[in-house]
mmCIF file of C-alpha atoms in Angstrom:
data_model
loop_
_atom_site.group_PDB
_atom_site.id
_atom_site.type_symbol
_atom_site.label_atom_id
_atom_site.label_comp_id
_atom_site.label_asym_id
_atom_site.label_seq_id
_atom_site.Cartn_x
_atom_site.Cartn_y
_atom_site.Cartn_z
ATOM 1 C CA UNK N 782 -15.604 13.784 6.572
ATOM 2 C CA UNK N 783 -14.554 14.926 9.943
ATOM 3 C CA UNK N 784 -14.658 12.246 12.961
ATOM 4 C CA UNK N 785 -17.901 12.746 14.962
ATOM 5 C CA UNK N 786 -16.479 12.171 17.809
ATOM 6 C CA UNK N 787 -13.761 15.201 17.706
ATOM 7 C CA UNK N 788 -14.131 17.182 13.833
ATOM 8 C CA UNK N 789 -10.337 17.834 14.272
ATOM 9 C CA UNK N 790 -9.572 14.277 13.477
ATOM 10 C CA UNK N 791 -9.457 12.325 10.560
ATOM 11 C CA UNK N 792 -12.033 9.487 9.865
ATOM 12 C CA UNK N 793 -9.487 7.214 8.205
ATOM 13 C CA UNK N 794 -10.405 6.338 4.517
ATOM 14 C CA UNK N 795 -11.264 4.610 2.216
ATOM 15 C CA UNK N 796 -14.586 3.836 3.771
ATOM 16 C CA UNK N 797 -14.708 7.145 5.385
ATOM 17 C CA UNK N 798 -18.355 8.794 4.365
ATOM 18 C CA UNK N 799 -19.749 5.059 6.027
ATOM 19 C CA UNK N 800 -18.102 5.064 8.932
ATOM 20 C CA UNK N 801 -18.762 8.940 9.736
ATOM 21 C CA UNK N 802 -22.127 8.783 9.195
ATOM 22 C CA UNK N 803 -22.720 5.287 11.646
ATOM 23 C CA UNK N 804 -20.663 6.641 14.373
ATOM 24 C CA UNK N 805 -22.864 10.288 14.210
ATOM 25 C CA UNK N 806 -25.816 8.208 14.098
ATOM 26 C CA UNK N 807 -27.031 9.269 10.522
ATOM 27 C CA UNK N 808 -27.646 5.569 9.370
ATOM 28 C CA UNK N 809 -27.999 2.417 10.952
ATOM 29 C CA UNK N 810 -25.274 0.787 8.713
ATOM 30 C CA UNK N 811 -23.625 0.945 5.225
ATOM 31 C CA UNK N 812 -21.169 -1.188 3.235
ATOM 32 C CA UNK N 813 -17.626 -0.155 2.392
ATOM 33 C CA UNK N 814 -14.452 -1.726 0.442
ATOM 34 C CA UNK N 815 -11.597 -2.864 1.728
ATOM 35 C CA UNK N 816 -7.985 -4.058 -0.194
ATOM 36 C CA UNK N 817 -5.764 -2.946 2.495
ATOM 37 C CA UNK N 818 -7.765 -1.626 5.527
ATOM 38 C CA UNK N 819 -9.889 0.408 3.726
ATOM 39 C CA UNK N 820 -13.304 -0.438 6.063
ATOM 40 C CA UNK N 821 -11.233 -1.697 9.244
ATOM 41 C CA UNK N 822 -9.339 1.554 9.354
ATOM 42 C CA UNK N 823 -12.107 4.395 9.729
ATOM 43 C CA UNK N 824 -14.282 1.393 11.947
ATOM 44 C CA UNK N 825 -10.898 1.823 14.187
ATOM 45 C CA UNK N 826 -10.818 5.303 13.990
ATOM 46 C CA UNK N 827 -14.561 6.165 14.496
ATOM 47 C CA UNK N 828 -15.030 3.521 17.197
ATOM 48 C CA UNK N 829 -17.710 1.776 14.972
ATOM 49 C CA UNK N 830 -17.707 -2.096 13.798
ATOM 50 C CA UNK N 831 -16.827 -3.333 10.429
ATOM 51 C CA UNK N 832 -16.054 -6.284 8.531
ATOM 52 C CA UNK N 833 -13.364 -7.393 5.691
ATOM 53 C CA UNK N 834 -15.121 -10.693 4.527
ATOM 54 C CA UNK N 835 -13.675 -13.664 3.386
ATOM 55 C CA UNK N 836 -12.453 -12.978 -0.289
ATOM 56 C CA UNK N 837 -15.374 -13.994 -2.683
ATOM 57 C CA UNK N 838 -17.906 -14.077 0.040
ATOM 58 C CA UNK N 839 -19.890 -10.974 -1.246
ATOM 59 C CA UNK N 840 -20.032 -9.637 -4.589
ATOM 60 C CA UNK N 841 -18.110 -6.761 -5.738
ATOM 61 C CA UNK N 842 -20.067 -6.113 -9.105
ATOM 62 C CA UNK N 843 -20.276 -2.402 -9.405
ATOM 63 C CA UNK N 844 -17.306 -1.543 -6.854
ATOM 64 C CA UNK N 845 -14.539 0.336 -8.599
ATOM 65 C CA UNK N 846 -11.618 -1.936 -8.775
ATOM 66 C CA UNK N 847 -7.947 -1.547 -7.361
ATOM 67 C CA UNK N 848 -6.897 -5.370 -6.965
ATOM 68 C CA UNK N 849 -8.388 -8.216 -8.147
ATOM 69 C CA UNK N 850 -6.852 -10.241 -6.184
ATOM 70 C CA UNK N 851 -7.497 -8.350 -2.885
ATOM 71 C CA UNK N 852 -10.583 -5.927 -2.779
ATOM 72 C CA UNK N 853 -13.770 -6.997 -1.048
ATOM 73 C CA UNK N 854 -16.717 -5.195 0.113
ATOM 74 C CA UNK N 855 -18.605 -5.647 3.677
ATOM 75 C CA UNK N 856 -20.457 -3.961 6.036
ATOM 76 C CA UNK N 857 -20.181 -1.199 8.718
ATOM 77 C CA UNK N 858 -22.378 -0.813 11.705
ATOM 78 C CA UNK N 859 -22.790 0.415 15.184
ATOM 79 C CA UNK N 860 -22.652 -3.396 16.349
ATOM 80 C CA UNK N 861 -21.337 -6.875 15.514
ATOM 81 C CA UNK N 862 -24.757 -8.052 15.207
ATOM 82 C CA UNK N 863 -25.501 -5.055 13.100
ATOM 83 C CA UNK N 864 -22.628 -6.375 10.982
ATOM 84 C CA UNK N 865 -23.779 -9.940 10.826
ATOM 85 C CA UNK N 866 -27.514 -8.942 9.666
ATOM 86 C CA UNK N 867 -25.950 -6.604 6.896
ATOM 87 C CA UNK N 868 -23.385 -9.393 5.896
ATOM 88 C CA UNK N 869 -26.316 -12.328 5.642
ATOM 89 C CA UNK N 870 -27.670 -10.097 3.250
ATOM 90 C CA UNK N 871 -24.728 -9.469 0.797
ATOM 91 C CA UNK N 872 -23.175 -12.762 1.165
ATOM 92 C CA UNK N 873 -24.042 -15.166 -1.502
ATOM 93 C CA UNK N 874 -22.584 -15.824 -5.153
ATOM 94 C CA UNK N 875 -23.251 -13.448 -7.896
ATOM 95 C CA UNK N 876 -22.719 -14.593 -11.520
ATOM 96 C CA UNK N 877 -21.488 -11.337 -12.832
ATOM 97 C CA UNK N 878 -18.696 -11.468 -10.484
ATOM 98 C CA UNK N 879 -15.918 -13.815 -11.084
ATOM 99 C CA UNK N 880 -14.529 -14.046 -8.192
ATOM 100 C CA UNK N 881 -17.866 -14.701 -6.467
ATOM 101 C CA UNK N 882 -17.699 -18.068 -4.382
ATOM 102 C CA UNK N 883 -20.371 -20.326 -5.375
ATOM 103 C CA UNK N 884 -20.823 -22.017 -2.142
ATOM 104 C CA UNK N 885 -23.925 -23.110 0.556
ATOM 105 C CA UNK N 886 -25.502 -20.049 2.271
ATOM 106 C CA UNK N 887 -24.111 -19.157 5.470
ATOM 107 C CA UNK N 888 -25.841 -18.876 8.854
ATOM 108 C CA UNK N 889 -24.477 -15.905 10.550
ATOM 109 C CA UNK N 890 -26.736 -14.941 13.319
ATOM 110 C CA UNK N 891 -27.609 -18.006 14.929
ATOM 111 C CA UNK N 892 -24.685 -18.063 17.338
ATOM 112 C CA UNK N 893 -24.811 -14.698 18.062
ATOM 113 C CA UNK N 894 -26.005 -15.302 21.348
ATOM 114 C CA UNK N 895 -23.842 -17.690 22.700
ATOM 115 C CA UNK N 896 -21.417 -16.093 24.421
ATOM 116 C CA UNK N 897 -17.857 -16.505 24.648
ATOM 117 C CA UNK N 898 -17.102 -19.250 26.665
ATOM 118 C CA UNK N 899 -14.897 -21.657 25.463
ATOM 119 C CA UNK N 900 -13.551 -19.966 22.765
ATOM 120 C CA UNK N 901 -10.080 -19.978 21.978
ATOM 121 C CA UNK N 902 -8.727 -17.020 21.616
ATOM 122 C CA UNK N 903 -4.842 -15.889 20.092
ATOM 123 C CA UNK N 904 -3.632 -12.674 21.092
ATOM 124 C CA UNK N 905 -0.683 -11.695 18.588
ATOM 125 C CA UNK N 906 1.186 -9.578 20.697
ATOM 126 C CA UNK N 907 4.471 -9.446 18.556
ATOM 127 C CA UNK N 908 2.062 -7.158 16.061
ATOM 128 C CA UNK N 909 1.255 -4.168 18.149
ATOM 129 C CA UNK N 910 3.765 -4.773 20.870
ATOM 130 C CA UNK N 911 6.726 -5.056 18.652
ATOM 131 C CA UNK N 912 6.614 -4.739 14.933
ATOM 132 C CA UNK N 913 4.107 -1.753 14.947
ATOM 133 C CA UNK N 914 3.781 -0.635 18.424
ATOM 134 C CA UNK N 915 0.388 0.451 19.644
ATOM 135 C CA UNK N 916 -0.471 3.890 21.734
ATOM 136 C CA UNK N 917 -0.669 3.286 25.450
ATOM 137 C CA UNK N 918 -4.365 3.743 24.984
ATOM 138 C CA UNK N 919 -4.909 0.926 22.265
ATOM 139 C CA UNK N 920 -2.471 -1.322 24.314
ATOM 140 C CA UNK N 921 -4.743 -0.746 27.664
ATOM 141 C CA UNK N 922 -7.661 -1.197 25.570
ATOM 142 C CA UNK N 923 -6.997 -4.459 24.212
ATOM 143 C CA UNK N 924 -5.820 -5.658 28.003
ATOM 144 C CA UNK N 925 -9.080 -4.580 28.940
ATOM 145 C CA UNK N 926 -10.463 -6.778 26.382
ATOM 146 C CA UNK N 927 -8.934 -9.744 27.079
ATOM 147 C CA UNK N 928 -9.326 -9.534 30.597
ATOM 148 C CA UNK N 929 -13.356 -9.120 29.843
ATOM 149 C CA UNK N 930 -13.248 -12.326 27.321
ATOM 150 C CA UNK N 931 -11.227 -14.104 30.107
ATOM 151 C CA UNK N 932 -13.784 -13.623 32.811
ATOM 152 C CA UNK N 933 -16.789 -14.929 30.449
ATOM 153 C CA UNK N 934 -14.961 -17.722 29.906
ATOM 154 C CA UNK N 935 -12.916 -17.572 26.806
ATOM 155 C CA UNK N 936 -9.480 -19.413 26.723
ATOM 156 C CA UNK N 937 -7.291 -16.502 25.831
ATOM 157 C CA UNK N 938 -3.193 -17.434 24.900
ATOM 158 C CA UNK N 939 -0.421 -15.587 23.002
ATOM 159 C CA UNK N 940 0.393 -16.793 18.842
ATOM 160 C CA UNK N 941 3.382 -15.910 17.217
ATOM 161 C CA UNK N 942 3.091 -15.214 13.748
ATOM 162 C CA UNK N 943 5.837 -14.136 11.061
ATOM 163 C CA UNK N 944 6.946 -10.248 11.365
ATOM 164 C CA UNK N 945 4.008 -7.880 10.438
ATOM 165 C CA UNK N 946 6.754 -6.174 7.845
ATOM 166 C CA UNK N 947 6.416 -9.214 5.571
ATOM 167 C CA UNK N 948 2.487 -9.194 5.521
ATOM 168 C CA UNK N 949 2.819 -5.362 4.362
ATOM 169 C CA UNK N 950 5.966 -6.086 1.987
ATOM 170 C CA UNK N 951 4.067 -9.032 0.247
ATOM 171 C CA UNK N 952 0.288 -7.159 0.262
ATOM 172 C CA UNK N 953 1.842 -3.634 -0.606
ATOM 173 C CA UNK N 954 4.004 -5.404 -3.843
ATOM 174 C CA UNK N 955 0.696 -7.313 -4.799
ATOM 175 C CA UNK N 956 -1.673 -4.126 -4.835
ATOM 176 C CA UNK N 957 0.046 -1.535 -6.154
ATOM 177 C CA UNK N 958 0.924 -3.870 -9.007
ATOM 178 C CA UNK N 959 -2.575 -5.201 -9.870
ATOM 179 C CA UNK N 960 -3.752 -1.340 -8.966
ATOM 180 C CA UNK N 961 -1.396 -0.083 -11.737
ATOM 181 C CA UNK N 962 -2.463 -2.827 -14.189
ATOM 182 C CA UNK N 963 -6.055 -1.322 -14.097
ATOM 183 C CA UNK N 964 -5.528 2.505 -13.645
ATOM 184 C CA UNK N 965 -2.086 2.399 -16.224
ATOM 185 C CA UNK N 966 -4.410 4.139 -19.206
ATOM 186 C CA UNK N 967 -5.869 6.810 -16.840
ATOM 187 C CA UNK N 968 -2.529 7.584 -15.208
ATOM 188 C CA UNK N 969 -0.858 8.007 -18.786
ATOM 189 C CA UNK N 970 -3.400 10.196 -19.638
ATOM 190 C CA UNK N 971 -5.203 11.809 -16.155
ATOM 191 C CA UNK N 972 -2.338 11.881 -14.133
ATOM 192 C CA UNK N 973 -3.195 15.143 -12.040
ATOM 193 C CA UNK N 974 -6.938 14.282 -11.583
ATOM 194 C CA UNK N 975 -5.936 11.705 -9.133
ATOM 195 C CA UNK N 976 -5.361 12.694 -5.922
ATOM 196 C CA UNK N 977 -1.802 13.602 -4.529
ATOM 197 C CA UNK N 978 -1.352 10.159 -2.780
ATOM 198 C CA UNK N 979 -3.018 7.849 -4.562
ATOM 199 C CA UNK N 980 -1.454 8.925 -8.164
ATOM 200 C CA UNK N 981 2.350 8.799 -6.053
ATOM 201 C CA UNK N 982 2.007 5.546 -5.070
ATOM 202 C CA UNK N 983 0.757 4.375 -8.062
ATOM 203 C CA UNK N 984 3.819 5.884 -9.736
ATOM 204 C CA UNK N 985 6.030 4.190 -7.921
ATOM 205 C CA UNK N 986 4.453 0.865 -8.800
ATOM 206 C CA UNK N 987 6.040 0.880 -12.344
ATOM 207 C CA UNK N 988 9.474 0.491 -10.678
ATOM 208 C CA UNK N 989 7.498 -2.908 -9.789
ATOM 209 C CA UNK N 990 9.005 -6.031 -11.426
ATOM 210 C CA UNK N 991 7.404 -8.802 -12.997
ATOM 211 C CA UNK N 992 9.622 -11.304 -10.564
ATOM 212 C CA UNK N 993 8.739 -8.723 -8.227
ATOM 213 C CA UNK N 994 5.358 -9.453 -8.307
ATOM 214 C CA UNK N 995 5.656 -13.591 -8.795
ATOM 215 C CA UNK N 996 7.839 -13.294 -5.243
ATOM 216 C CA UNK N 997 5.453 -11.333 -3.482
ATOM 217 C CA UNK N 998 2.608 -13.915 -4.493
ATOM 218 C CA UNK N 999 4.992 -16.683 -3.371
ATOM 219 C CA UNK N 1000 5.357 -14.852 0.292
ATOM 220 C CA UNK N 1001 1.519 -14.438 0.413
ATOM 221 C CA UNK N 1002 1.036 -17.843 0.185
ATOM 222 C CA UNK N 1003 3.931 -18.437 2.862
ATOM 223 C CA UNK N 1004 1.957 -16.206 4.845
ATOM 224 C CA UNK N 1005 -1.599 -17.755 4.518
ATOM 225 C CA UNK N 1006 0.104 -21.137 5.077
ATOM 226 C CA UNK N 1007 1.529 -19.715 8.673
ATOM 227 C CA UNK N 1008 -1.786 -18.003 9.777
ATOM 228 C CA UNK N 1009 -3.463 -20.921 9.023
ATOM 229 C CA UNK N 1010 -1.250 -23.148 11.207
ATOM 230 C CA UNK N 1011 -1.764 -20.712 14.058
ATOM 231 C CA UNK N 1012 -5.679 -20.787 13.713
ATOM 232 C CA UNK N 1013 -5.855 -24.358 14.088
ATOM 233 C CA UNK N 1014 -5.669 -24.301 17.776
ATOM 234 C CA UNK N 1015 -7.858 -20.836 18.032
ATOM 235 C CA UNK N 1016 -11.276 -19.673 16.733
ATOM 236 C CA UNK N 1017 -10.137 -16.404 16.117
ATOM 237 C CA UNK N 1018 -6.855 -13.356 16.710
ATOM 238 C CA UNK N 1019 -6.469 -10.325 18.729
ATOM 239 C CA UNK N 1020 -4.245 -7.757 17.607
ATOM 240 C CA UNK N 1021 -4.951 -3.860 17.214
ATOM 241 C CA UNK N 1022 -7.471 -2.857 14.240
ATOM 242 C CA UNK N 1023 -4.925 0.421 13.963
ATOM 243 C CA UNK N 1024 -2.047 1.300 16.244
ATOM 244 C CA UNK N 1025 -2.985 4.840 17.538
ATOM 245 C CA UNK N 1026 -6.369 6.813 17.865
ATOM 246 C CA UNK N 1027 -7.823 8.714 15.196
ATOM 247 C CA UNK N 1028 -4.826 11.536 14.371
ATOM 248 C CA UNK N 1029 -5.698 15.137 13.742
ATOM 249 C CA UNK N 1030 -5.944 16.577 9.927
ATOM 250 C CA UNK N 1031 -2.328 17.595 9.168
ATOM 251 C CA UNK N 1032 -0.705 14.737 10.844
ATOM 252 C CA UNK N 1033 -0.529 12.195 8.147
#
């Protein structure tokens, strides 16, 4: 799909069709799946709202699997309010999905009109200023956002987390190993039926050892603990959804 704001630019993936349709006004909202950014990336590039929910909140039944411990399904819409309405309907236990959390229903709509006064908002500047420097336009957008939130009464503070490369390395090893476990038989018999980018990534995963996978799981646990510690003093964290604007076709 082409980006509705500029047809020479990409929409991002992999939930690109939903993002393009929402941004173009063809639909009011839709669903996407997100393992390593497939809701968040196209939402950022197309200027819409998208939510990667907490793991287990929404059923994944019927979704083509990629990584059993990271796959999620979530809403994409023009506004945060529309995403909340969709997520309210999507969330809930599904016995047909072993990862589905059996927990009481959530009320995701009652606080939407409450404003941001008193919210403790942490800005992870290291991510978009040092580890993966964002473009001037993206950094300016973050500064304008935090200034607006502060003016509305939010408490804005800086938060430090481990290097972004640590999150990427652990996530990539886990994702690729689990994806290979799902797709290995088809790769052996139908290698060229896969797209070039995906098949090359999956082929590289053959080199990942069991020890690598276990170490990545251990590092993920440490990183989750670091984020949980940071969240004790914050209600939410802010950083760049993507470091640049949507690039033109052929530049990736």
